[in-house]
Amino acid sequence: MTESKQRYHPLLILFHLWRLLKNSIVFVIYLFVIKFGSDSTFIKYGRIIFFLLIGISIISIVVKWFSHKYKVDDTSFHLYKGLFAKSERTIPFSKIQNVNRRTTVIHRIFNVTSIKFETGMSDSDATVAFEAIPKKEADHLEEHITNTGVDEPSTNQAVSDPDMPPQDSKEAVVSNRRIHFKPTKKELIKASFTSFSFLVLIPIIISAYFKLTEIFHVGKKVEGLFLQITHSWWLLTIIVIVMLFASVIFGFAKTFLTYGKYEIASSEEQIFITKGIVEETTFTISKDKVQAIEMTQSLMKRLLGLVEVKLISAGGSNDGDEEMEINSLYPFLPIEQARKIISEILPSYEVTEEMTRLPGKSLWVRLFRPSWLWIFSTGLLFYFKPAVLGITQAWWILSIGLLLSIVVSRLLDFFHTSYTFNHHFIQFQTGGFTTSLFTSKRDKIMEVKISRNIVQRMLGLASIETVNRAKPVRHTALHDVPVQLGERFYTWYKKRENEIKIESKQ
């Protein structure tokens, strides 16, 4: 694709300078605003060190842009770095697990985007990242990597979901993609209340208050204003109503900006998840790279019949950028609709409702298993004996409350836990207040483990565990199952040898 080495986009320098400014803003405010006019030796030397570090950082950014290059051929990325001690890395396209694209406001201004090709490798340089690249070039890169070694589909005609509301033809027809889900206004309102996003405004206001107090010392003025408000019932009522209204509006706006442009689509080979209005993020993964499916439900989602579906893959970022992690099929899907979408985008996977529950003796093992959290917490409460609401003996009430919550959680975990495995699939469901349904194919499971402690040996029980490729590696365990199930599970997994194909080296 690129016959010679080439540097990254020049805007990368601007993006790194902007990041440097954001990371330095706290020091700027402290050294040059709060301590303005200070004659302290500490502040003077602090400013000198600050300017030296900023200068070194700017030089490093420019040198890094000059010394970092890349080349793309028909099979691999070739990445070069170093000014004096040079190094080269080659990352084959076959190692790429998924693709993340993010377009922020700054990207939109310059008509560029960022794109990351994530691999299953565990080292710090496992991701091929282009933080600023023209959109057309990003499209061309992604298409080139996708089509390398992949046969073209026999048809380019888009297929629309008949259950979806009518969409604009330009939005509904994108290449050969089939759109499976787009949230309606009603679903966005429901998601806003389900996620409790309307409560986000309160901690923001509290945090802003403490920051203003530290900088401008307005604590006494605010306290006087607070006393005036609390002594006037009508003013307090108006403020509470305004705050509730503002919180609801803020929560809906936050949900709308995050999920208003949410879209789940798929082609014959890939799955596409897009979200964001101001900042657009797209997650792309090949269907054969999906290692497992996880369906999670919080207590609120279970009451409302909603579920979040996550696609587990071996790819992932190592830079801690949580905003890039959008491998979720919309966190507020109705259960039946979620099952339908899974069957459409991943027809090779099976999610069944028919599962086997644990035997009764597993309940007693769970109830009488020591809780180190309760033992440690009770020890601390007994030592400090904190008074709550004027109650001097509140420590034992808190201890009993914690014990009851642990017992309830274990009861719920027992009633929610179930399992099944047949043919090429295995399915676990676990969890107390929050449940998780895990489904994987036998050929995607890298390792299994069967273990038994002393109590389990006495009662004829065992624990089974699966290991899937992910970042980090995914361990999924099911405890206190009949020992006969463990034996069947091991025999079932042994058949994996007939499903694994080993490529011969030419």
Short mmCIF file of C-alpha atoms in Angstrom, two decimals:
data_model
loop_
_atom_site.label_atom_id
_atom_site.label_comp_id
_atom_site.label_asym_id
_atom_site.label_seq_id
_atom_site.Cartn_x
_atom_site.Cartn_y
_atom_site.Cartn_z
CA MET A 1 0.00 0.00 0.00
CA THR A 2 2.78 2.45 0.95
CA GLU A 3 5.99 1.56 -0.86
CA SER A 4 8.22 3.67 1.39
CA LYS A 5 8.31 4.80 4.99
CA GLN A 6 6.25 7.83 5.83
CA ARG A 7 5.72 10.04 8.85
CA TYR A 8 2.46 10.38 10.71
CA HIS A 9 0.15 13.33 10.08
CA PRO A 10 1.65 16.71 11.18
CA LEU A 11 -1.46 17.39 13.26
CA LEU A 12 -0.13 14.75 15.64
CA ILE A 13 2.23 17.42 17.01
CA LEU A 14 -0.74 19.70 17.74
CA PHE A 15 -2.66 16.88 19.46
CA HIS A 16 0.31 16.06 21.69
CA LEU A 17 0.80 19.75 22.54
CA TRP A 18 -2.88 20.00 23.46
CA ARG A 19 -2.55 16.93 25.69
CA LEU A 20 0.52 18.47 27.33
CA LEU A 21 -1.44 21.67 28.00
CA LYS A 22 -4.33 19.73 29.59
CA ASN A 23 -1.96 17.79 31.83
CA SER A 24 -0.18 21.00 32.87
CA ILE A 25 -3.18 23.24 33.54
CA VAL A 26 -3.25 22.43 37.27
CA PHE A 27 0.39 23.49 37.69
CA VAL A 28 -0.24 26.64 35.63
CA ILE A 29 -3.15 27.69 37.84
CA TYR A 30 -1.23 26.97 41.04
CA LEU A 31 2.12 28.56 40.05
CA PHE A 32 0.92 31.54 38.02
CA VAL A 33 -2.63 32.30 39.28
CA ILE A 34 -3.02 31.24 42.89
CA LYS A 35 0.63 32.04 43.76
CA PHE A 36 0.80 35.12 41.54
CA GLY A 37 3.20 37.67 43.06
CA SER A 38 4.63 35.16 45.55
CA ASP A 39 8.29 35.67 46.49
CA SER A 40 8.67 32.16 47.90
CA THR A 41 11.88 30.38 46.88
CA PHE A 42 9.90 27.17 46.43
CA ILE A 43 7.54 28.89 43.95
CA LYS A 44 10.40 30.53 42.04
CA TYR A 45 12.28 27.28 41.56
CA GLY A 46 8.99 25.52 40.86
CA ARG A 47 8.35 27.88 37.94
CA ILE A 48 11.87 27.36 36.58
CA ILE A 49 11.50 23.56 36.76
CA PHE A 50 8.04 23.84 35.15
CA PHE A 51 9.41 25.79 32.16
CA LEU A 52 12.33 23.36 31.79
CA LEU A 53 9.99 20.33 31.78
CA ILE A 54 7.64 22.01 29.30
CA GLY A 55 10.55 22.83 26.99
CA ILE A 56 11.92 19.27 27.16
CA SER A 57 8.41 17.88 26.51
CA ILE A 58 7.92 20.10 23.43
CA ILE A 59 11.31 19.08 22.01
CA SER A 60 10.45 15.42 22.70
CA ILE A 61 7.13 15.73 20.87
CA VAL A 62 8.79 17.21 17.76
CA VAL A 63 11.65 14.67 17.78
CA LYS A 64 9.16 11.83 18.21
CA TRP A 65 7.21 12.99 15.16
CA PHE A 66 10.39 13.14 13.07
CA SER A 67 11.70 9.75 14.21
CA HIS A 68 8.45 7.71 14.15
CA LYS A 69 7.44 6.34 10.75
CA TYR A 70 5.32 3.55 9.33
CA LYS A 71 4.79 1.47 6.21
CA VAL A 72 1.86 -0.70 5.15
CA ASP A 73 2.20 -3.56 2.70
CA ASP A 74 -0.18 -6.31 1.63
CA THR A 75 0.15 -8.33 4.84
CA SER A 76 1.52 -6.23 7.70
CA PHE A 77 2.15 -2.93 9.44
CA HIS A 78 5.81 -1.94 9.73
CA LEU A 79 6.47 0.57 12.51
CA TYR A 80 9.77 2.40 12.88
CA LYS A 81 10.97 4.56 15.77
CA GLY A 82 14.15 5.93 17.24
CA LEU A 83 16.54 8.72 16.29
CA PHE A 84 19.91 7.17 17.21
CA ALA A 85 18.90 3.69 18.44
CA LYS A 86 16.40 2.66 15.81
CA SER A 87 13.93 -0.21 16.03
CA GLU A 88 11.35 -1.83 13.78
CA ARG A 89 8.18 -3.77 14.59
CA THR A 90 6.11 -5.81 12.19
CA ILE A 91 2.49 -6.55 13.05
CA PRO A 92 0.67 -8.90 10.64
CA PHE A 93 -2.95 -8.10 9.80
CA SER A 94 -3.87 -11.59 10.99
CA LYS A 95 -3.05 -10.52 14.57
CA ILE A 96 -5.56 -7.65 14.53
CA GLN A 97 -8.60 -8.47 16.66
CA ASN A 98 -10.69 -5.32 16.37
CA VAL A 99 -10.62 -1.70 15.20
CA ASN A 100 -11.53 1.39 17.21
CA ARG A 101 -12.19 4.79 15.67
CA ARG A 102 -12.78 8.01 17.57
CA THR A 103 -13.62 11.44 16.17
CA THR A 104 -13.54 14.25 18.73
CA VAL A 105 -14.54 17.88 18.25
CA ILE A 106 -10.92 18.79 17.46
CA HIS A 107 -10.77 15.97 14.90
CA ARG A 108 -13.90 17.34 13.22
CA ILE A 109 -12.41 20.83 12.99
CA PHE A 110 -9.44 19.52 10.98
CA ASN A 111 -11.47 16.84 9.15
CA VAL A 112 -9.39 13.99 10.56
CA THR A 113 -10.02 11.06 12.88
CA SER A 114 -8.11 8.62 15.08
CA ILE A 115 -8.00 4.90 14.46
CA LYS A 116 -6.52 2.04 16.47
CA PHE A 117 -5.89 -1.50 15.25
CA GLU A 118 -5.85 -3.65 18.39
CA THR A 119 -4.12 -7.01 18.57
CA GLY A 120 -4.24 -9.88 21.03
CA MET A 121 -0.61 -9.39 22.04
CA SER A 122 0.11 -8.40 25.63
CA ASP A 123 3.09 -6.04 25.24
CA SER A 124 2.76 -2.27 25.56
CA ASP A 125 3.18 -1.72 21.79
CA ALA A 126 0.47 -4.18 20.77
CA THR A 127 -1.79 -1.45 19.34
CA VAL A 128 -1.18 0.24 16.00
CA ALA A 129 -2.50 3.76 16.57
CA PHE A 130 -3.02 6.69 14.21
CA GLU A 131 -4.11 9.56 16.46
CA ALA A 132 -4.62 11.98 13.58
CA ILE A 133 -5.28 10.72 10.07
CA PRO A 134 -7.54 11.94 7.22
CA LYS A 135 -10.88 10.13 7.23
CA LYS A 136 -10.47 8.85 3.68
CA GLU A 137 -7.08 7.39 4.51
CA ALA A 138 -8.51 5.75 7.65
CA ASP A 139 -11.32 4.24 5.57
CA HIS A 140 -8.81 3.02 3.03
CA LEU A 141 -6.61 1.45 5.72
CA GLU A 142 -9.50 -0.33 7.40
CA GLU A 143 -10.86 -1.58 4.06
CA HIS A 144 -7.42 -2.76 2.97
CA ILE A 145 -6.85 -4.74 6.18
CA THR A 146 -10.37 -6.19 6.13
CA ASN A 147 -10.21 -7.31 2.51
CA THR A 148 -6.69 -8.72 2.63
CA GLY A 149 -7.11 -12.45 2.24
CA VAL A 150 -10.91 -12.27 2.49
CA ASP A 151 -13.21 -13.12 -0.37
CA GLU A 152 -15.62 -10.42 -1.43
CA PRO A 153 -19.26 -11.10 -0.59
CA SER A 154 -21.40 -12.17 -3.48
CA THR A 155 -23.78 -9.24 -3.10
CA ASN A 156 -23.44 -5.62 -2.08
CA GLN A 157 -27.10 -5.04 -1.47
CA ALA A 158 -27.93 -3.78 2.02
CA VAL A 159 -30.60 -5.56 4.02
CA SER A 160 -32.77 -3.57 6.43
CA ASP A 161 -34.43 -4.98 9.52
CA PRO A 162 -38.21 -5.05 8.86
CA ASP A 163 -38.89 -4.34 12.56
CA MET A 164 -36.89 -1.12 12.49
CA PRO A 165 -38.68 2.22 11.97
CA PRO A 166 -38.18 3.81 8.53
CA GLN A 167 -34.79 5.51 8.21
CA ASP A 168 -33.30 7.85 5.69
CA SER A 169 -31.88 5.84 2.80
CA LYS A 170 -28.46 7.44 3.13
CA GLU A 171 -28.27 6.33 6.74
CA ALA A 172 -29.79 2.89 6.30
CA VAL A 173 -27.74 1.79 3.33
CA VAL A 174 -24.04 1.74 4.12
CA SER A 175 -22.13 -0.62 1.84
CA ASN A 176 -23.39 -4.14 2.55
CA ARG A 177 -24.20 -3.51 6.22
CA ARG A 178 -27.43 -4.53 7.85
CA ILE A 179 -28.62 -2.22 10.63
CA HIS A 180 -29.97 -4.20 13.57
CA PHE A 181 -30.68 -1.51 16.16
CA LYS A 182 -31.05 2.24 16.61
CA PRO A 183 -32.54 3.58 19.88
CA THR A 184 -35.79 5.54 19.71
CA LYS A 185 -36.57 8.61 21.87
CA LYS A 186 -38.61 6.44 24.21
CA GLU A 187 -35.69 4.05 24.64
CA LEU A 188 -33.32 6.97 25.30
CA ILE A 189 -35.57 8.31 28.07
CA LYS A 190 -35.78 4.84 29.58
CA ALA A 191 -31.98 4.50 29.39
CA SER A 192 -31.56 7.90 31.08
CA PHE A 193 -33.51 6.81 34.16
CA THR A 194 -32.15 3.26 34.18
CA SER A 195 -28.55 4.49 34.22
CA PHE A 196 -29.32 7.11 36.91
CA SER A 197 -27.48 9.67 34.77
CA PHE A 198 -29.71 12.40 36.23
CA LEU A 199 -27.81 11.97 39.51
CA VAL A 200 -24.47 12.89 37.88
CA LEU A 201 -25.19 16.62 38.24
CA ILE A 202 -25.10 16.47 42.07
CA PRO A 203 -21.47 15.29 42.48
CA ILE A 204 -20.41 17.73 39.74
CA ILE A 205 -21.88 20.66 41.70
CA ILE A 206 -20.32 19.44 44.97
CA SER A 207 -16.91 18.99 43.32
CA ALA A 208 -17.11 22.45 41.72
CA TYR A 209 -18.02 23.97 45.12
CA PHE A 210 -14.96 22.50 46.87
CA LYS A 211 -12.65 23.60 44.05
CA LEU A 212 -14.02 27.16 44.15
CA THR A 213 -13.65 27.19 47.92
CA GLU A 214 -9.98 26.21 47.68
CA ILE A 215 -9.21 28.85 45.05
CA PHE A 216 -11.39 31.84 46.01
CA HIS A 217 -12.15 31.09 49.70
CA VAL A 218 -15.92 31.56 49.39
CA GLY A 219 -16.83 28.98 52.02
CA LYS A 220 -18.19 31.48 54.62
CA LYS A 221 -20.32 33.32 52.04
CA VAL A 222 -21.81 30.04 50.80
CA GLU A 223 -22.55 28.92 54.37
CA GLY A 224 -24.40 32.19 55.08
CA LEU A 225 -26.41 31.83 51.86
CA PHE A 226 -27.23 28.21 52.76
CA LEU A 227 -28.60 29.28 56.18
CA GLN A 228 -30.84 31.90 54.54
CA ILE A 229 -32.21 29.31 52.11
CA THR A 230 -32.96 26.71 54.80
CA HIS A 231 -34.90 29.29 56.87
CA SER A 232 -37.19 30.08 53.92
CA TRP A 233 -39.40 27.10 53.02
CA TRP A 234 -40.72 28.59 49.76
CA LEU A 235 -37.21 29.45 48.51
CA LEU A 236 -35.99 25.98 49.48
CA THR A 237 -38.93 24.38 47.63
CA ILE A 238 -38.23 26.37 44.47
CA ILE A 239 -34.52 25.48 44.54
CA VAL A 240 -35.28 21.75 45.07
CA ILE A 241 -37.73 21.77 42.13
CA VAL A 242 -35.26 23.63 39.91
CA MET A 243 -32.47 21.22 40.88
CA LEU A 244 -34.63 18.16 40.14
CA PHE A 245 -35.68 19.60 36.79
CA ALA A 246 -32.07 20.52 35.92
CA SER A 247 -30.87 17.06 36.93
CA VAL A 248 -33.43 15.33 34.71
CA ILE A 249 -32.57 17.59 31.75
CA PHE A 250 -28.85 17.10 32.34
CA GLY A 251 -29.27 13.32 32.60
CA PHE A 252 -31.27 13.09 29.39
CA ALA A 253 -28.82 15.38 27.55
CA LYS A 254 -25.89 13.23 28.71
CA THR A 255 -27.67 10.03 27.61
CA PHE A 256 -28.68 11.56 24.29
CA LEU A 257 -25.14 12.74 23.52
CA THR A 258 -23.78 9.28 24.38
CA TYR A 259 -26.42 7.00 22.83
CA GLY A 260 -28.44 9.27 20.50
CA LYS A 261 -26.50 8.10 17.46
CA TYR A 262 -26.00 4.55 18.67
CA GLU A 263 -26.10 1.94 15.94
CA ILE A 264 -25.51 -1.79 15.81
CA ALA A 265 -24.84 -3.09 12.31
CA SER A 266 -23.12 -6.02 10.68
CA SER A 267 -21.89 -7.30 7.36
CA GLU A 268 -21.18 -10.85 6.32
CA GLU A 269 -17.80 -10.81 8.09
CA GLN A 270 -17.86 -7.98 10.63
CA ILE A 271 -19.82 -6.28 13.43
CA PHE A 272 -19.99 -2.48 13.73
CA ILE A 273 -20.97 -0.55 16.88
CA THR A 274 -21.17 3.24 16.60
CA LYS A 275 -22.02 5.77 19.30
CA GLY A 276 -21.70 9.46 20.11
CA ILE A 277 -23.02 12.69 18.63
CA VAL A 278 -20.38 15.27 19.56
CA GLU A 279 -17.60 12.68 19.76
CA GLU A 280 -18.22 9.68 17.52
CA THR A 281 -16.66 6.32 18.36
CA THR A 282 -16.84 3.18 16.24
CA PHE A 283 -15.92 -0.35 17.28
CA THR A 284 -15.36 -2.91 14.50
CA ILE A 285 -14.67 -6.59 15.05
CA SER A 286 -14.60 -9.62 12.77
CA LYS A 287 -17.20 -12.20 13.72
CA ASP A 288 -14.62 -14.96 13.92
CA LYS A 289 -12.63 -12.88 16.46
CA VAL A 290 -15.44 -12.89 19.04
CA GLN A 291 -14.23 -15.15 21.85
CA ALA A 292 -17.41 -15.11 23.96
CA ILE A 293 -20.63 -13.24 24.74
CA GLU A 294 -21.52 -11.84 28.14
CA MET A 295 -25.01 -10.65 29.13
CA THR A 296 -25.15 -8.68 32.40
CA GLN A 297 -28.11 -7.38 34.40
CA SER A 298 -28.09 -5.09 37.40
CA LEU A 299 -30.99 -5.24 39.85
CA MET A 300 -32.71 -2.27 38.16
CA LYS A 301 -32.24 -3.74 34.67
CA ARG A 302 -33.61 -7.08 35.83
CA LEU A 303 -36.75 -5.38 37.17
CA LEU A 304 -37.21 -3.54 33.86
CA GLY A 305 -36.37 -6.56 31.68
CA LEU A 306 -33.23 -4.97 30.21
CA VAL A 307 -29.77 -6.43 29.61
CA GLU A 308 -26.31 -5.36 28.45
CA VAL A 309 -24.55 -7.58 25.92
CA LYS A 310 -20.75 -7.43 25.61
CA LEU A 311 -18.57 -8.98 22.93
CA ILE A 312 -15.40 -10.42 24.46
CA SER A 313 -12.35 -10.30 22.20
CA ALA A 314 -8.58 -10.60 22.53
CA GLY A 315 -8.01 -7.04 21.37
CA GLY A 316 -7.77 -4.03 23.64
CA SER A 317 -5.92 -0.79 24.34
CA ASN A 318 -3.02 -0.56 26.74
CA ASP A 319 -3.21 3.21 27.16
CA GLY A 320 -6.02 3.24 29.68
CA ASP A 321 -8.39 5.07 27.33
CA GLU A 322 -11.71 3.81 28.63
CA GLU A 323 -13.70 5.82 26.10
CA MET A 324 -12.44 3.54 23.34
CA GLU A 325 -13.94 0.48 24.96
CA ILE A 326 -17.40 0.28 23.38
CA ASN A 327 -17.71 -3.45 22.73
CA SER A 328 -21.20 -3.35 24.24
CA LEU A 329 -24.35 -3.94 22.21
CA TYR A 330 -26.24 -1.01 23.79
CA PRO A 331 -26.40 -1.33 27.60
CA PHE A 332 -30.21 -1.11 27.82
CA LEU A 333 -31.57 -3.72 25.39
CA PRO A 334 -34.82 -5.59 26.14
CA ILE A 335 -33.96 -9.24 26.75
CA GLU A 336 -35.89 -10.66 23.80
CA GLN A 337 -34.51 -8.03 21.45
CA ALA A 338 -30.99 -8.75 22.70
CA ARG A 339 -31.38 -12.47 21.94
CA LYS A 340 -32.70 -11.62 18.48
CA ILE A 341 -29.78 -9.31 17.70
CA ILE A 342 -27.26 -11.91 18.88
CA SER A 343 -28.80 -14.54 16.60
CA GLU A 344 -28.65 -12.08 13.68
CA ILE A 345 -25.10 -10.79 14.04
CA LEU A 346 -23.60 -14.04 15.38
CA PRO A 347 -25.65 -16.91 13.94
CA SER A 348 -22.89 -19.37 14.92
CA TYR A 349 -23.56 -18.66 18.63
CA GLU A 350 -26.43 -20.07 20.67
CA VAL A 351 -28.03 -18.47 23.74
CA THR A 352 -30.51 -20.84 25.35
CA GLU A 353 -32.99 -20.36 28.19
CA GLU A 354 -32.98 -24.07 29.12
CA MET A 355 -30.33 -24.44 31.81
CA THR A 356 -29.67 -26.73 34.77
CA ARG A 357 -29.63 -25.33 38.30
CA LEU A 358 -27.34 -26.34 41.14
CA PRO A 359 -28.30 -29.14 43.56
CA GLY A 360 -29.64 -28.24 47.02
CA LYS A 361 -26.44 -29.17 48.85
CA SER A 362 -24.61 -26.41 46.97
CA LEU A 363 -26.74 -23.87 48.87
CA TRP A 364 -25.50 -25.05 52.26
CA VAL A 365 -21.88 -24.94 51.08
CA ARG A 366 -22.34 -21.32 50.00
CA LEU A 367 -24.22 -20.20 53.12
CA PHE A 368 -21.67 -21.63 55.59
CA ARG A 369 -18.56 -20.60 53.61
CA PRO A 370 -16.64 -18.03 55.75
CA SER A 371 -16.98 -14.41 54.64
CA TRP A 372 -13.64 -12.68 55.22
CA LEU A 373 -15.22 -9.33 54.32
CA TRP A 374 -17.71 -9.65 57.18
CA ILE A 375 -15.07 -10.94 59.65
CA PHE A 376 -12.62 -8.14 58.84
CA SER A 377 -15.32 -5.42 58.84
CA THR A 378 -16.77 -6.64 62.14
CA GLY A 379 -13.30 -6.56 63.69
CA LEU A 380 -12.81 -2.94 62.61
CA LEU A 381 -16.30 -1.94 63.83
CA PHE A 382 -15.69 -3.60 67.20
CA TYR A 383 -12.34 -1.82 67.57
CA PHE A 384 -13.48 1.70 66.62
CA LYS A 385 -17.16 1.39 67.70
CA PRO A 386 -18.36 4.39 65.65
CA ALA A 387 -21.50 6.24 66.78
CA VAL A 388 -24.07 6.63 63.99
CA LEU A 389 -26.96 9.10 64.43
CA GLY A 390 -26.16 9.29 68.13
CA ILE A 391 -26.38 5.50 68.64
CA THR A 392 -23.27 4.45 70.55
CA GLN A 393 -23.79 0.69 69.94
CA ALA A 394 -24.35 1.09 66.21
CA TRP A 395 -21.35 -1.10 65.36
CA TRP A 396 -23.17 -4.39 65.94
CA ILE A 397 -26.21 -3.14 63.99
CA LEU A 398 -23.92 -2.38 61.03
CA SER A 399 -22.28 -5.80 61.42
CA ILE A 400 -25.65 -7.60 61.38
CA GLY A 401 -26.76 -5.52 58.38
CA LEU A 402 -23.62 -6.47 56.45
CA LEU A 403 -24.08 -10.15 57.35
CA LEU A 404 -27.71 -10.11 56.16
CA SER A 405 -26.72 -8.49 52.86
CA ILE A 406 -24.04 -11.18 52.33
CA VAL A 407 -26.53 -13.96 53.08
CA VAL A 408 -29.11 -12.46 50.70
CA SER A 409 -26.45 -12.10 48.00
CA ARG A 410 -25.46 -15.77 48.40
CA LEU A 411 -29.09 -16.89 48.27
CA LEU A 412 -29.63 -14.91 45.08
CA ASP A 413 -26.40 -16.27 43.65
CA PHE A 414 -27.57 -19.84 44.30
CA PHE A 415 -30.97 -19.30 42.67
CA HIS A 416 -29.46 -17.45 39.70
CA THR A 417 -26.60 -19.88 39.05
CA SER A 418 -27.24 -22.37 36.26
CA TYR A 419 -25.33 -24.01 33.42
CA THR A 420 -25.54 -25.97 30.22
CA PHE A 421 -23.12 -27.30 27.63
CA ASN A 422 -23.88 -29.27 24.52
CA HIS A 423 -22.44 -29.74 21.07
CA HIS A 424 -19.98 -26.86 20.62
CA PHE A 425 -21.23 -24.40 23.27
CA ILE A 426 -21.03 -23.80 26.99
CA GLN A 427 -23.17 -21.38 28.98
CA PHE A 428 -22.83 -20.21 32.61
CA GLN A 429 -25.06 -17.90 34.61
CA THR A 430 -23.86 -16.52 37.95
CA GLY A 431 -24.37 -13.54 40.23
CA GLY A 432 -26.36 -12.23 43.18
CA PHE A 433 -27.65 -8.67 42.91
CA THR A 434 -26.01 -8.40 39.47
CA THR A 435 -26.19 -11.43 37.18
CA SER A 436 -23.90 -12.45 34.33
CA LEU A 437 -24.66 -14.91 31.53
CA PHE A 438 -21.52 -16.15 29.79
CA THR A 439 -21.60 -18.04 26.45
CA SER A 440 -18.62 -19.33 24.51
CA LYS A 441 -17.79 -21.86 21.82
CA ARG A 442 -15.60 -24.84 22.59
CA ASP A 443 -12.96 -23.92 20.01
CA LYS A 444 -12.63 -20.44 21.59
CA ILE A 445 -11.81 -21.82 25.05
CA MET A 446 -8.04 -22.02 25.55
CA GLU A 447 -7.94 -23.90 28.84
CA VAL A 448 -10.22 -25.57 31.39
CA LYS A 449 -9.69 -26.35 35.05
CA ILE A 450 -11.51 -28.65 37.47
CA SER A 451 -10.80 -28.35 41.21
CA ARG A 452 -12.20 -29.64 44.53
CA ASN A 453 -11.60 -28.45 48.08
CA ILE A 454 -12.10 -30.58 51.22
CA VAL A 455 -15.76 -29.61 51.72
CA GLN A 456 -16.56 -30.22 48.05
CA ARG A 457 -14.96 -33.67 48.22
CA MET A 458 -17.15 -34.58 51.18
CA LEU A 459 -20.34 -33.50 49.39
CA GLY A 460 -19.48 -34.73 45.89
CA LEU A 461 -19.10 -31.24 44.40
CA ALA A 462 -16.46 -29.48 42.28
CA SER A 463 -15.56 -26.17 40.65
CA ILE A 464 -15.02 -25.78 36.91
CA GLU A 465 -13.28 -22.90 35.16
CA THR A 466 -12.75 -21.81 31.57
CA VAL A 467 -10.06 -19.52 30.15
CA ASN A 468 -10.70 -17.38 27.05
CA ARG A 469 -8.40 -15.10 25.13
CA ALA A 470 -9.12 -11.51 26.13
CA LYS A 471 -7.31 -8.49 27.49
CA PRO A 472 -6.88 -9.27 30.32
CA VAL A 473 -7.30 -13.06 29.99
CA ARG A 474 -10.88 -14.01 30.85
CA HIS A 475 -11.39 -16.59 33.63
CA THR A 476 -14.97 -17.77 34.13
CA ALA A 477 -15.70 -20.11 37.04
CA LEU A 478 -18.72 -22.07 38.21
CA HIS A 479 -18.51 -23.32 41.79
CA ASP A 480 -20.21 -26.16 43.67
CA VAL A 481 -21.44 -28.18 40.69
CA PRO A 482 -21.91 -31.99 40.89
CA VAL A 483 -18.62 -33.84 40.45
CA GLN A 484 -20.19 -35.89 37.64
CA LEU A 485 -20.65 -32.64 35.72
CA GLY A 486 -16.94 -31.92 36.06
CA GLU A 487 -16.11 -35.27 34.51
CA ARG A 488 -18.56 -34.70 31.64
CA PHE A 489 -17.15 -31.21 31.20
CA TYR A 490 -13.60 -32.54 30.81
CA THR A 491 -14.74 -35.17 28.28
CA TRP A 492 -16.68 -32.50 26.38
CA TYR A 493 -13.63 -30.24 26.18
CA LYS A 494 -11.38 -33.06 24.96
CA LYS A 495 -13.42 -33.13 21.74
CA ARG A 496 -11.99 -29.70 20.96
CA GLU A 497 -9.02 -31.47 19.37
CA ASN A 498 -11.26 -32.41 16.43
CA GLU A 499 -12.26 -28.77 15.84
CA ILE A 500 -8.84 -27.07 15.88
CA LYS A 501 -7.16 -26.60 12.54
CA ILE A 502 -3.39 -26.15 12.53
CA GLU A 503 -2.03 -24.20 9.62
CA SER A 504 0.94 -25.91 7.99
CA LYS A 505 4.01 -23.83 7.25
CA GLN A 506 5.05 -23.77 3.67
#
